[in-house]
Amino acid sequence: MNPLVRKRINRAALNAAGVAVFLFAVFPVYWMVATAFKPDDQIFTTSFIPFPSPPSMDHVSRVLTKGVAGHSIWRYLGNSAIVALSAVAIGAVFALFAATAVARFRFRFRTTFLILLLIVQMVPAEALLIPLFTMVKRLGLYDQLPGLIVINVGLSLPFSVWMLRTFVAAVPKELEEASWIDGASRFTTFWKVLFPLVAPGLVATSIFSFITAWNEFIFALTLIGDQGKYTMPIALQFFVGQRSTDWGGIMAASTLMTIPVLIFFLLVQRRMVSGLVAGAVKG
Amino acid sequence: MTQTSTIARGGGHPSAPSRRHTTRPPRGSGLPNGAVPYVLLLPGLLIIGALLLYPLYQMVDMSFHKVGLRQIKATNPAPAEFVGLDNYDTVLGSDLFWSSLRNTVVFAVVTVALTLVLGTLVGLLLNKLGKKMSTFVIIGIMAAWATPPTARAIIWKWLFDPSSGVANWALNLLPDGLSRLLFGRADWSEYPWFNDTFTLYLVLTIAVVWASFPFIAVSVLAGLKSISAELYEAATMDGSTGFTTFRKITFPLLKPVFSVLTVLSIIWDFKVFTELYLLNGGTVNRDAFNLSLWGYAEAFSNPPKMGLGAAIAVVLTAILMVITFVYVRQIVKTEDVR
C-alpha cells in the first residue's frame, strides 16, 4: 500500500479512537445535564431522546427555588462553600508554613516528617471516621459546620504540604539571599520575595483542597444531622433517598454541584498530576 | 507537561535545601535560626497529630472496647468496657466478614486492572495524537475525572435505571440472538441492576473505572513526555525498532510511574465508599457490603457498635498499610526526602 495512504489511515484510526474515548468520558456528564433540562415526559421514556427538545427550565428552577429536603439548594451550596473555603483558607496558611520549613531548612526530624506525611495520606479517612465522630460529639461540635471545616483541613493538609514543598523548592534560594543582603528581615523576605513566587503553586494546591472538601461525603454524612446544615453531597443523597424517581430534579441538583468543580479542575489538572505522582515522573 | 518536575529535574536535588550556607538570614528577627523550621511546622503538626494520628490510636484502642450509646454521649460519657479481642472474634467469625472481604478484594483487583490498562492505552494514544486532538480528548476525560463522587454515583444509577435508563435501551438494541448468546437474555426492559450484588458491583466497577482512568492516562502521558527524545534518537540510530524500544526504553523509565499509579489505585479502590453507599441505597442490603461500608454500618447502626466498627476499620487499615509500605518505599527511593 502507498505509505502516504497508510499514514492517513493510521491517523484516521487514531483520531477515531480519540473520539471514542472522548464520548465515553463525556456522555455520562452530558446525560446528567441533558436530563436536567428535559421535561418529565422526555425523561420517563423507554426511547432514547438525545437532546432536550425543547429544553425546559422546570427542574432547574424548581430545585433552585423550592429546593430539596425543605431548603433551597442555595442553602446547601452555601454550606458547602463555607466549609470548603474555610478549610482552604486555614489549610493554605498551615501548608505554606510547613512546606517552607521542609523545603528551605535542614533540621532534625525533617525526613521523619516527610515520611509521616506520606504515611498519613494513606490512612483511609473511612477508618478515622469512628474516633473522629466520638471526638466531635464530646467536643459538642456535632451538627456544627466548624467541626466539618477542621476535619477537612486535616484531610487535605498532608497532601497540600507534600505538593507545595516542590513549589517552594523551585524558587531559587539566591533570590532570598539577595534580599537578606539588601537588609530585608526574614518576614519581609518571605512576604515580598518567596510568597509572590510561590503564589501560583499555592493557588493550585488550594484548588485541590477545595475540591476535596467540596466533594467530601462520609464525614458530612455522619457529623451533620440537621438538614439546614447539610452540604451539597449530603443534600443530594438525601434527595435521592427521598424522591428516588424525581430524576429531573436530582440531575439538576447534581449539575449545580458539579459545575464549580469542573471549572476548577480544568484550571489545575496539570499540577494535580505532578503533585500526585511527584517523584515518580522525575528523572 | 508537569511544570514542577521539569524545574525540579533541572535543579538536581529539588527538595533538599542547599548545603551551602554562604549567606545567613538576618539576625534579630526574634527567633534563633535553628528554631524557625520547628515553629513553621508546629501548626501543621498539631493538625496532623490531632486529626490523623490521635484518631488512629483511638481507633485501635476502641477496637478492644465495647463502645455504645452510653460511651459516646456528649455529657458524662460512661467509661468503655475492655473486651480484649472480642470484637475481632466477632469480625472474623461473621459471615459478613468473608463476603465483605471478597467484595473488597475482587472489586479492587478487577477495577485496578481495568483502570490501569484503559488509562495506559489512553495515555499512549494521547501521546500519538496531534496537539489539537489530544487537547480535545484531555478536556473530555477531565469531565469524567472532575465529576464529584456523589454526582458520579447518581449519574450511573440513572444510566442503569431499570425503566428509563440508557443502558437498558442500548442493550435492547442488540439483536435478540446476539444478546442471548452474550448475556443469556434478550429483553432488557426493566432489568433491575441494583437488586443483585454482582450486577451492582458491575455498575460500580464501570463508574469507578470511568472516573479514574483519566488520572492514569494523564500521568502516563506526563511520564512519556518526560522521556528525552534523544534517547529515542539514539536507539533509532543503533537500529532499535518499535517494540524493542518500548521494552528497553519506555517501560523501564516509566516503571516507577506505574508502580506508584498501581498502589494509588489500589488504595483508592480498596476503600470505595461514597459510590457504593449511593448505588446500594444505604446500608440495607448487607450482601453488597465491602469492608468500609460494613464498618460504617456496624458503628452507626442502632444501637451503635463503635468498637466493632473500629475493629473492622483496623483490619482495613492494616491491609492498606501493607500495600502503602510499597508506595512509601518507592517514593523514598526515587524522591529525595533526606
Coordinates of C-alpha atoms in Angstrom, one line a residue:
Chain A
M1 CA 0.0 0.0 0.0
N2 CA 1.1 3.5 -0.7
P3 CA 2.9 4.7 2.5
L4 CA 1.1 8.0 2.4
V5 CA -2.3 6.4 2.3
R6 CA -1.3 4.1 5.1
K7 CA -0.2 7.0 7.2
R8 CA -3.6 8.7 6.6
I9 CA -5.5 5.6 7.6
N10 CA -3.4 5.3 10.7
R11 CA -4.1 8.9 11.6
A12 CA -7.8 8.4 11.0
A13 CA -7.9 5.3 13.2
L14 CA -6.1 7.1 16.0
N15 CA -8.4 10.1 15.7
A16 CA -11.4 7.7 15.8
A17 CA -10.1 6.1 18.9
G18 CA -9.6 9.6 20.4
V19 CA -13.3 10.5 19.6
A20 CA -14.4 7.2 21.2
V21 CA -12.5 7.9 24.4
F22 CA -14.0 11.4 24.4
L23 CA -17.5 10.2 24.0
F24 CA -17.1 7.5 26.7
A25 CA -15.8 10.2 29.1
V26 CA -18.2 12.9 28.3
F27 CA -21.5 11.1 27.6
P28 CA -22.5 10.4 31.3
V29 CA -21.8 14.1 32.2
Y30 CA -23.7 15.3 29.2
W31 CA -26.6 13.0 30.0
M32 CA -26.8 14.5 33.5
V33 CA -27.0 18.0 32.1
A34 CA -29.4 16.9 29.3
T35 CA -31.8 15.2 31.8
A36 CA -31.8 18.3 34.0
F37 CA -33.1 20.3 31.1
K38 CA -35.7 17.8 29.9
P39 CA -39.4 17.9 30.7
D40 CA -40.7 14.8 32.6
D41 CA -42.3 13.2 29.5
Q42 CA -38.8 13.1 27.8
I43 CA -37.2 11.7 31.0
F44 CA -39.5 8.9 31.8
T45 CA -39.5 7.1 28.5
T46 CA -38.0 3.9 27.2
S47 CA -36.9 5.6 24.0
F48 CA -33.7 7.5 23.5
I49 CA -34.0 11.3 23.3
P50 CA -30.6 12.7 22.6
F51 CA -31.3 16.4 23.2
P52 CA -33.9 18.1 25.4
S53 CA -36.3 19.3 22.8
P54 CA -37.4 21.9 23.6
P55 CA -35.2 22.4 26.7
S56 CA -37.2 23.1 29.9
M57 CA -36.0 25.0 32.9
D58 CA -38.7 23.4 35.1
H59 CA -36.4 21.2 37.1
V60 CA -33.6 23.6 37.5
S61 CA -35.8 26.5 38.6
R62 CA -37.8 24.1 40.9
V63 CA -34.6 22.9 42.6
L64 CA -33.3 26.5 43.0
T65 CA -36.5 28.0 44.4
K66 CA -38.5 25.2 46.1
G67 CA -35.4 23.2 46.8
V68 CA -34.6 19.8 48.3
A69 CA -35.3 18.4 51.7
G70 CA -37.0 21.6 52.8
H71 CA -34.4 24.1 51.9
S72 CA -33.4 25.8 48.7
I73 CA -30.4 24.3 47.1
W74 CA -28.6 27.7 47.5
R75 CA -28.6 26.8 51.2
Y76 CA -26.6 23.6 50.6
L77 CA -24.4 25.2 48.0
G78 CA -23.7 27.9 50.6
N79 CA -22.9 25.4 53.4
S80 CA -20.6 23.6 51.0
A81 CA -18.9 26.8 50.0
I82 CA -18.5 27.9 53.7
V83 CA -16.9 24.5 54.6
A84 CA -14.7 24.3 51.6
L85 CA -13.5 27.9 51.5
S86 CA -12.8 28.0 55.2
A87 CA -10.9 24.7 55.1
V88 CA -8.9 26.0 52.2
A89 CA -8.0 29.3 53.9
I90 CA -6.8 27.7 57.1
G91 CA -5.1 24.8 55.3
A92 CA -3.3 27.1 52.9
V93 CA -1.6 29.1 55.7
F94 CA -0.5 26.0 57.6
A95 CA 0.6 24.2 54.5
L96 CA 2.7 27.1 53.3
F97 CA 4.4 27.3 56.7
A98 CA 5.2 23.6 56.8
A99 CA 6.2 23.4 53.1
T100 CA 8.6 26.3 53.7
A101 CA 10.1 24.5 56.7
V102 CA 10.8 21.3 54.8
A103 CA 11.9 22.9 51.6
R104 CA 14.1 25.7 53.0
F105 CA 15.6 24.3 56.2
R106 CA 17.6 21.4 57.2
F107 CA 16.7 20.2 60.7
R108 CA 16.4 17.1 62.7
F109 CA 13.3 15.0 62.0
R110 CA 12.9 16.6 58.6
T111 CA 13.0 13.1 56.9
T112 CA 10.8 11.7 59.6
F113 CA 8.2 14.5 59.0
L114 CA 8.2 13.8 55.2
I115 CA 7.7 10.1 55.7
L116 CA 5.0 10.8 58.2
L117 CA 3.3 13.0 55.6
L118 CA 3.3 10.1 53.1
I119 CA 2.0 7.6 55.6
V120 CA -0.8 9.7 57.0
Q121 CA -2.0 10.3 53.4
M122 CA -2.5 6.6 53.1
V123 CA -4.7 6.2 56.2
P124 CA -8.2 5.6 54.9
A125 CA -10.4 8.5 56.1
E126 CA -13.2 6.0 56.5
A127 CA -11.2 4.4 59.3
L128 CA -10.8 7.7 61.2
L129 CA -14.5 8.3 61.0
I130 CA -15.4 6.4 64.2
P131 CA -12.9 8.0 66.5
L132 CA -13.4 11.5 65.0
F133 CA -17.1 11.1 65.4
T134 CA -16.8 10.4 69.1
M135 CA -14.3 13.3 69.4
V136 CA -16.7 15.7 67.6
K137 CA -19.6 14.5 69.8
R138 CA -17.6 15.0 73.0
L139 CA -16.5 18.5 72.0
G140 CA -20.1 19.5 71.2
L141 CA -19.2 20.1 67.6
Y142 CA -21.8 17.6 66.2
D143 CA -24.1 19.3 63.7
Q144 CA -21.7 22.3 63.5
L145 CA -20.0 23.4 60.3
P146 CA -16.8 24.3 62.2
G147 CA -16.3 20.7 63.1
L148 CA -16.5 19.7 59.5
I149 CA -14.2 22.5 58.5
V150 CA -11.4 21.4 60.9
I151 CA -11.7 17.8 59.7
N152 CA -11.4 18.9 56.1
V153 CA -8.3 20.8 57.0
G154 CA -6.8 17.7 58.5
L155 CA -7.8 15.5 55.5
S156 CA -6.2 17.8 52.9
L157 CA -3.2 19.1 54.8
P158 CA -0.7 16.2 54.3
F159 CA -1.1 16.3 50.5
S160 CA -1.0 20.1 50.4
V161 CA 2.3 20.2 52.2
W162 CA 3.7 17.5 50.0
M163 CA 2.6 19.3 46.8
L164 CA 3.5 22.8 48.0
R165 CA 7.1 21.9 49.0
T166 CA 8.1 21.3 45.4
F167 CA 6.8 24.8 44.5
V168 CA 8.8 26.4 47.4
A169 CA 11.9 24.4 46.5
A170 CA 11.6 25.6 42.9
V171 CA 12.2 29.2 43.9
P172 CA 15.9 29.9 43.7
K173 CA 17.4 30.4 47.1
E174 CA 19.7 33.1 45.7
L175 CA 16.7 35.5 45.5
E176 CA 16.1 35.3 49.2
E177 CA 19.8 35.6 49.9
A178 CA 19.9 38.8 47.8
S179 CA 17.0 40.1 49.8
W180 CA 18.8 39.4 53.0
I181 CA 22.0 41.2 51.8
D182 CA 19.9 44.2 51.0
G183 CA 18.9 44.2 54.6
A184 CA 15.4 42.8 54.5
S185 CA 14.1 41.0 57.5
R186 CA 13.2 37.3 57.4
F187 CA 9.5 38.2 57.4
T188 CA 9.9 40.8 54.6
T189 CA 11.8 38.3 52.5
F190 CA 9.2 35.7 53.0
W191 CA 6.3 38.1 52.2
K192 CA 7.9 40.1 49.3
V193 CA 10.1 37.5 47.7
L194 CA 9.1 34.0 48.4
F195 CA 5.3 34.4 48.7
P196 CA 4.7 36.0 45.3
L197 CA 6.8 33.4 43.6
V198 CA 5.0 30.5 45.4
A199 CA 1.5 32.0 44.9
P200 CA 0.7 30.1 41.7
G201 CA 1.6 26.8 43.4
L202 CA -0.5 27.9 46.4
V203 CA -3.5 28.5 44.2
A204 CA -3.1 25.1 42.6
T205 CA -2.8 23.4 46.0
S206 CA -5.8 25.4 47.4
I207 CA -8.0 24.4 44.4
F208 CA -7.1 20.8 45.1
S209 CA -8.1 21.1 48.8
F210 CA -11.2 22.9 47.7
I211 CA -12.3 20.1 45.5
T212 CA -11.6 17.5 48.2
A213 CA -13.6 19.5 50.8
W214 CA -16.4 20.2 48.3
N215 CA -16.8 16.5 47.4
E216 CA -16.3 15.2 51.0
F217 CA -19.1 12.8 51.7
I218 CA -18.7 10.4 54.6
F219 CA -17.8 12.9 57.4
A220 CA -20.6 15.2 56.4
L221 CA -22.9 12.3 56.3
T222 CA -22.1 11.3 59.9
L223 CA -21.3 14.6 61.5
I224 CA -24.3 16.6 60.3
G225 CA -27.8 15.6 61.2
D226 CA -29.6 19.0 60.9
Q227 CA -31.0 19.4 57.3
G228 CA -30.3 23.1 57.4
K229 CA -26.6 22.4 57.7
Y230 CA -26.3 19.7 55.0
T231 CA -23.6 20.2 52.5
M232 CA -24.3 19.6 48.8
P233 CA -23.3 15.9 48.7
I234 CA -25.5 15.0 51.6
A235 CA -28.4 17.0 50.4
L236 CA -28.1 15.1 47.1
Q237 CA -28.1 11.7 48.7
F238 CA -31.0 12.7 50.9
F239 CA -32.8 13.8 47.8
V240 CA -32.1 10.5 46.1
G241 CA -33.3 8.6 49.1
Q242 CA -36.5 10.5 49.5
R243 CA -37.6 11.1 46.0
S244 CA -35.7 8.4 44.1
T245 CA -37.9 8.8 41.0
D246 CA -37.5 12.6 40.6
W247 CA -34.7 12.2 38.1
G248 CA -35.1 15.6 36.6
G249 CA -34.7 17.3 39.9
I250 CA -31.9 15.0 41.0
M251 CA -29.9 15.7 37.8
A252 CA -30.5 19.4 38.1
A253 CA -29.1 19.4 41.6
S254 CA -26.1 17.2 40.5
T255 CA -25.4 19.5 37.7
L256 CA -25.3 22.5 40.0
M257 CA -22.9 20.7 42.3
T258 CA -20.6 19.6 39.5
I259 CA -20.1 22.9 37.7
P260 CA -17.8 24.6 40.2
V261 CA -15.6 21.5 40.4
L262 CA -15.4 21.2 36.7
I263 CA -14.3 24.8 36.2
F264 CA -11.6 24.5 39.0
F265 CA -10.5 21.2 37.6
L266 CA -9.6 22.5 34.2
L267 CA -7.6 25.2 35.8
V268 CA -5.3 22.9 37.8
Q269 CA -5.2 19.5 36.2
R270 CA -1.6 19.6 35.2
R271 CA -0.3 20.5 38.6
M272 CA -2.5 17.9 40.3
V273 CA -1.0 15.2 38.3
S274 CA 2.6 16.4 39.0
G275 CA 1.7 16.6 42.7
L276 CA 0.2 13.1 42.9
V277 CA 2.9 11.2 41.2
A278 CA 5.6 13.5 42.5
G279 CA 8.9 11.7 42.5
A280 CA 7.8 9.0 40.1
V281 CA 7.9 11.1 37.0
K282 CA 11.1 12.8 37.9
G283 CA 14.2 11.5 36.1
Chain B
M1 CA 3.8 18.5 30.8
T2 CA 4.5 18.6 34.5
Q3 CA 5.8 22.0 35.3
T4 CA 7.2 21.3 38.7
S5 CA 9.0 18.2 37.7
T6 CA 10.7 20.0 34.8
I7 CA 12.0 22.6 37.1
A8 CA 13.0 20.1 39.7
R9 CA 14.9 17.9 37.2
G10 CA 17.0 20.9 36.2
G11 CA 17.7 21.6 39.8
G12 CA 19.2 18.3 40.7
H13 CA 18.0 17.9 44.2
P14 CA 14.7 19.6 44.2
S15 CA 13.5 19.1 47.7
A16 CA 16.8 19.2 49.6
P17 CA 17.8 22.7 50.8
S18 CA 21.1 23.9 49.6
R19 CA 24.0 22.7 51.7
R20 CA 25.9 25.9 51.2
H21 CA 25.2 28.4 53.9
T22 CA 27.2 31.2 52.3
T23 CA 24.6 33.8 53.2
R24 CA 22.8 33.7 56.5
P25 CA 19.4 35.2 57.1
P26 CA 19.4 38.4 59.1
R27 CA 19.6 38.1 62.8
G28 CA 17.4 39.9 65.2
S29 CA 14.1 38.8 63.8
G30 CA 13.2 37.4 67.2
L31 CA 13.9 33.7 66.7
P32 CA 17.1 31.8 66.8
N33 CA 17.7 30.4 63.3
G34 CA 17.6 26.8 64.5
A35 CA 14.1 27.2 65.9
V36 CA 12.5 28.7 62.7
P37 CA 11.6 25.4 61.0
Y38 CA 10.1 23.9 64.1
V39 CA 7.9 27.0 64.6
L40 CA 6.8 26.8 61.0
L41 CA 6.0 23.1 61.3
L42 CA 4.1 23.4 64.6
P43 CA 0.6 24.3 63.3
G44 CA 0.7 21.6 60.7
L45 CA 2.0 19.0 63.1
L46 CA -0.7 19.9 65.6
I47 CA -3.4 19.4 63.0
I48 CA -2.0 16.1 61.8
G49 CA -1.5 14.9 65.3
A50 CA -5.0 15.8 66.5
L51 CA -6.9 14.8 63.4
L52 CA -5.0 11.9 62.0
L53 CA -2.6 10.4 64.4
Y54 CA -4.6 10.6 67.6
P55 CA -7.8 9.2 66.0
L56 CA -5.6 6.4 64.5
Y57 CA -4.5 5.5 68.1
Q58 CA -8.1 5.8 69.3
M59 CA -9.4 3.6 66.6
V60 CA -7.1 0.8 67.7
D61 CA -7.9 1.5 71.3
M62 CA -11.7 1.4 70.6
S63 CA -11.4 -1.9 68.8
F64 CA -10.6 -3.5 72.2
H65 CA -13.6 -1.9 73.9
K66 CA -17.3 -2.1 73.8
V67 CA -18.4 1.4 72.8
G68 CA -22.1 2.1 72.5
L69 CA -24.5 4.9 73.0
R70 CA -23.6 5.5 76.7
Q71 CA -20.0 5.9 75.9
I72 CA -20.4 8.5 73.2
K73 CA -22.8 10.8 75.0
A74 CA -21.7 14.4 74.9
T75 CA -22.1 14.9 78.7
N76 CA -20.8 12.5 81.2
P77 CA -19.9 9.5 79.0
A78 CA -19.7 6.1 80.6
P79 CA -16.2 4.5 80.5
A80 CA -15.9 1.9 77.8
E81 CA -15.7 -1.7 78.9
F82 CA -12.5 -3.5 77.9
V83 CA -13.4 -6.6 75.9
G84 CA -10.0 -7.8 74.7
L85 CA -10.1 -9.4 71.3
D86 CA -13.9 -10.0 71.4
N87 CA -14.6 -7.5 68.6
Y88 CA -12.0 -9.2 66.4
D89 CA -13.5 -12.6 67.2
T90 CA -16.9 -11.2 66.1
V91 CA -15.5 -9.7 63.0
L92 CA -13.6 -12.8 61.9
G93 CA -16.4 -15.2 62.8
S94 CA -19.0 -13.2 60.9
D95 CA -20.3 -14.3 57.5
L96 CA -20.3 -10.7 56.6
F97 CA -16.5 -10.6 57.0
W98 CA -15.9 -13.0 54.3
S99 CA -18.4 -11.6 51.9
S100 CA -17.2 -8.0 52.6
L101 CA -13.6 -9.1 52.2
R102 CA -14.4 -10.9 48.9
N103 CA -16.3 -7.9 47.6
T104 CA -13.5 -5.5 48.6
V105 CA -10.7 -7.6 47.1
V106 CA -12.4 -8.7 43.9
F107 CA -13.7 -5.3 43.2
A108 CA -10.2 -3.7 43.8
V109 CA -8.4 -6.2 41.7
V110 CA -10.8 -6.0 38.8
T111 CA -11.2 -2.2 38.9
V112 CA -7.5 -1.5 39.3
A113 CA -6.6 -3.8 36.4
L114 CA -9.2 -2.3 34.1
T115 CA -8.3 1.3 35.2
L116 CA -4.6 0.7 34.6
V117 CA -5.0 -1.0 31.2
L118 CA -7.5 1.6 29.9
G119 CA -5.6 4.5 31.4
T120 CA -2.3 3.4 29.9
L121 CA -3.8 2.8 26.5
V122 CA -5.4 6.2 26.5
G123 CA -2.1 7.7 27.7
L124 CA -0.3 6.1 24.8
L125 CA -3.0 7.3 22.4
L126 CA -2.8 10.9 23.7
N127 CA 0.9 10.8 23.1
K128 CA 0.3 9.8 19.4
L129 CA -2.5 12.2 18.7
G130 CA -1.9 15.6 17.2
K131 CA -1.9 18.6 19.5
K132 CA -5.4 19.8 18.9
M133 CA -6.9 16.3 19.1
S134 CA -5.1 15.4 22.2
T135 CA -6.2 18.7 23.9
F136 CA -9.8 17.9 22.9
V137 CA -9.6 14.4 24.4
I138 CA -7.9 15.6 27.6
I139 CA -10.6 18.1 28.2
G140 CA -13.2 15.4 27.6
I141 CA -11.6 13.0 30.1
M142 CA -11.2 15.8 32.6
A143 CA -15.0 16.0 32.7
A144 CA -15.2 12.4 33.9
W145 CA -12.4 12.9 36.4
A146 CA -13.8 16.1 37.8
T147 CA -17.4 14.8 38.5
P148 CA -17.8 14.6 42.3
P149 CA -18.2 11.1 43.6
T150 CA -21.7 11.7 44.7
A151 CA -22.8 13.0 41.3
R152 CA -20.9 10.2 39.7
A153 CA -22.8 7.5 41.6
I154 CA -26.1 9.2 40.9
I155 CA -25.4 9.6 37.1
W156 CA -24.5 5.9 36.8
K157 CA -27.6 5.0 38.8
W158 CA -29.6 6.9 36.3
L159 CA -27.9 5.4 33.3
F160 CA -28.7 2.0 34.6
D161 CA -32.2 2.8 35.8
P162 CA -34.4 -0.2 35.1
S163 CA -37.3 1.6 33.3
S164 CA -35.8 4.7 31.7
G165 CA -32.1 4.1 31.8
V166 CA -29.9 4.4 28.7
A167 CA -28.1 1.1 29.4
N168 CA -31.3 -1.0 29.1
W169 CA -32.3 0.9 26.0
A170 CA -28.9 0.3 24.3
L171 CA -28.9 -3.4 25.3
N172 CA -32.4 -3.8 23.8
L173 CA -30.9 -2.6 20.5
L174 CA -28.8 -5.6 20.3
P175 CA -30.1 -8.3 18.0
D176 CA -32.0 -10.8 20.2
G177 CA -29.8 -13.8 19.2
L178 CA -26.6 -12.0 19.9
S179 CA -27.9 -10.7 23.2
R180 CA -28.9 -14.2 24.2
L181 CA -25.6 -15.6 23.2
L182 CA -23.7 -13.0 25.2
F183 CA -25.8 -12.4 28.3
G184 CA -28.4 -15.1 28.2
R185 CA -31.3 -12.8 27.8
A186 CA -32.9 -10.8 25.0
D187 CA -35.3 -8.5 26.8
W188 CA -33.6 -5.8 29.0
S189 CA -36.7 -3.8 29.7
E190 CA -37.0 -3.2 33.5
Y191 CA -33.8 -5.2 34.2
P192 CA -33.1 -4.4 37.9
W193 CA -29.3 -3.8 38.0
F194 CA -29.2 -2.9 41.7
N195 CA -31.1 -5.8 43.2
D196 CA -28.2 -8.2 42.8
T197 CA -24.8 -7.8 44.3
F198 CA -23.0 -9.0 41.2
T199 CA -24.7 -6.5 38.8
L200 CA -24.5 -3.8 41.4
Y201 CA -20.7 -4.2 41.5
L202 CA -20.6 -4.4 37.8
V203 CA -22.1 -0.9 37.5
L204 CA -19.9 0.3 40.4
T205 CA -16.8 -1.0 38.5
I206 CA -17.8 0.8 35.4
A207 CA -18.5 4.0 37.3
V208 CA -15.1 3.9 39.2
V209 CA -13.1 3.0 36.1
W210 CA -14.8 5.8 34.2
A211 CA -13.8 8.2 36.9
S212 CA -10.3 7.0 37.5
F213 CA -8.8 6.2 34.1
P214 CA -8.3 9.9 33.2
F215 CA -5.8 10.3 36.0
I216 CA -3.8 7.3 34.9
A217 CA -3.9 8.5 31.3
V218 CA -2.7 11.9 32.1
S219 CA 0.0 10.6 34.4
V220 CA 1.3 8.1 31.8
L221 CA 1.3 10.9 29.2
A222 CA 3.3 13.1 31.6
G223 CA 5.7 10.2 32.0
L224 CA 6.0 9.7 28.3
K225 CA 6.7 13.3 27.7
S226 CA 9.4 13.4 30.3
I227 CA 11.4 10.8 28.4
S228 CA 14.1 12.6 26.5
A229 CA 13.7 12.5 22.7
E230 CA 17.5 12.0 22.4
L231 CA 17.1 8.6 24.0
Y232 CA 14.8 7.5 21.2
E233 CA 17.0 9.1 18.5
A234 CA 20.0 7.2 19.9
A235 CA 18.0 4.0 19.9
T236 CA 16.9 4.5 16.3
M237 CA 20.5 5.2 15.3
D238 CA 21.5 1.9 16.9
G239 CA 18.9 0.2 14.8
S240 CA 16.3 -0.4 17.5
T241 CA 12.7 -0.6 16.4
G242 CA 9.2 -0.3 17.8
F243 CA 8.7 -3.0 20.4
T244 CA 12.4 -3.2 21.4
T245 CA 12.4 0.5 22.0
F246 CA 9.3 0.2 24.2
R247 CA 10.7 -2.7 26.1
K248 CA 14.1 -1.3 26.6
I249 CA 13.5 2.4 27.0
T250 CA 9.8 3.4 27.6
F251 CA 8.9 0.7 30.0
P252 CA 11.9 0.7 32.3
L253 CA 11.7 4.5 32.5
L254 CA 8.0 4.5 33.3
K255 CA 8.2 1.6 35.8
P256 CA 8.3 3.9 38.8
V257 CA 5.3 5.8 37.5
F258 CA 3.4 2.5 37.0
S259 CA 4.2 1.3 40.5
V260 CA 3.0 4.5 42.1
L261 CA -0.1 4.5 40.0
T262 CA -0.9 0.9 40.8
V263 CA -0.5 1.5 44.6
L264 CA -2.6 4.7 44.5
S265 CA -5.3 2.9 42.5
I266 CA -5.4 0.0 44.9
I267 CA -5.7 2.4 47.9
W268 CA -8.5 4.3 46.3
D269 CA -10.5 1.3 45.1
F270 CA -10.0 -0.7 48.2
K271 CA -12.0 1.7 50.4
V272 CA -14.6 2.9 47.9
F273 CA -17.5 4.2 50.0
T274 CA -19.5 7.1 48.5
E275 CA -20.4 5.4 45.3
L276 CA -21.2 2.0 46.9
Y277 CA -23.3 3.7 49.6
L278 CA -25.3 5.5 47.0
L279 CA -25.7 2.7 44.5
N280 CA -26.6 0.3 47.3
G281 CA -29.1 2.9 48.7
G282 CA -27.5 3.0 52.1
T283 CA -26.8 0.0 54.4
V284 CA -29.9 -2.1 54.0
N285 CA -28.5 -4.7 51.5
R286 CA -25.8 -6.3 53.6
D287 CA -24.8 -8.7 50.9
A288 CA -23.2 -5.9 48.9
F289 CA -21.1 -4.6 51.8
N290 CA -17.4 -4.0 51.4
L291 CA -15.1 -3.5 54.5
S292 CA -15.6 0.3 54.5
L293 CA -19.4 0.1 54.3
W294 CA -19.6 -2.8 56.8
G295 CA -17.5 -0.9 59.4
Y296 CA -19.7 2.2 58.9
A297 CA -22.9 0.1 59.1
E298 CA -21.9 -1.5 62.4
A299 CA -20.6 1.7 64.0
F300 CA -23.6 3.8 63.1
S301 CA -26.3 1.1 63.4
N302 CA -29.0 1.3 66.1
P303 CA -27.7 0.8 68.7
P304 CA -24.2 1.8 67.6
K305 CA -21.4 -0.8 67.9
M306 CA -18.4 1.6 67.6
G307 CA -15.9 -0.9 69.0
L308 CA -16.9 -3.5 66.3
G309 CA -16.8 -0.8 63.6
A310 CA -13.3 0.2 64.8
A311 CA -12.1 -3.4 64.6
I312 CA -13.3 -3.6 61.0
A313 CA -11.5 -0.3 60.3
V314 CA -8.3 -1.7 61.9
V315 CA -8.4 -4.7 59.6
L316 CA -9.0 -2.5 56.5
T317 CA -6.2 -0.1 57.6
A318 CA -3.8 -3.0 58.2
I319 CA -4.3 -4.3 54.7
L320 CA -3.9 -0.9 53.2
M321 CA -0.8 -0.2 55.3
V322 CA 0.9 -3.3 53.9
I323 CA 0.2 -2.0 50.4
T324 CA 1.2 1.5 51.3
F325 CA 4.5 0.4 52.6
V326 CA 5.4 -0.4 49.0
Y327 CA 4.4 3.1 47.9
V328 CA 6.3 4.9 50.6
R329 CA 9.4 2.9 49.9
Q330 CA 9.1 3.7 46.2
I331 CA 8.7 7.4 46.9
V332 CA 11.6 7.4 49.4
K333 CA 13.7 5.7 46.8
T334 CA 13.0 8.0 43.9
E335 CA 12.4 11.2 45.7
D336 CA 15.0 12.9 47.8
V337 CA 13.4 13.1 51.2
R338 CA 16.6 13.5 53.1

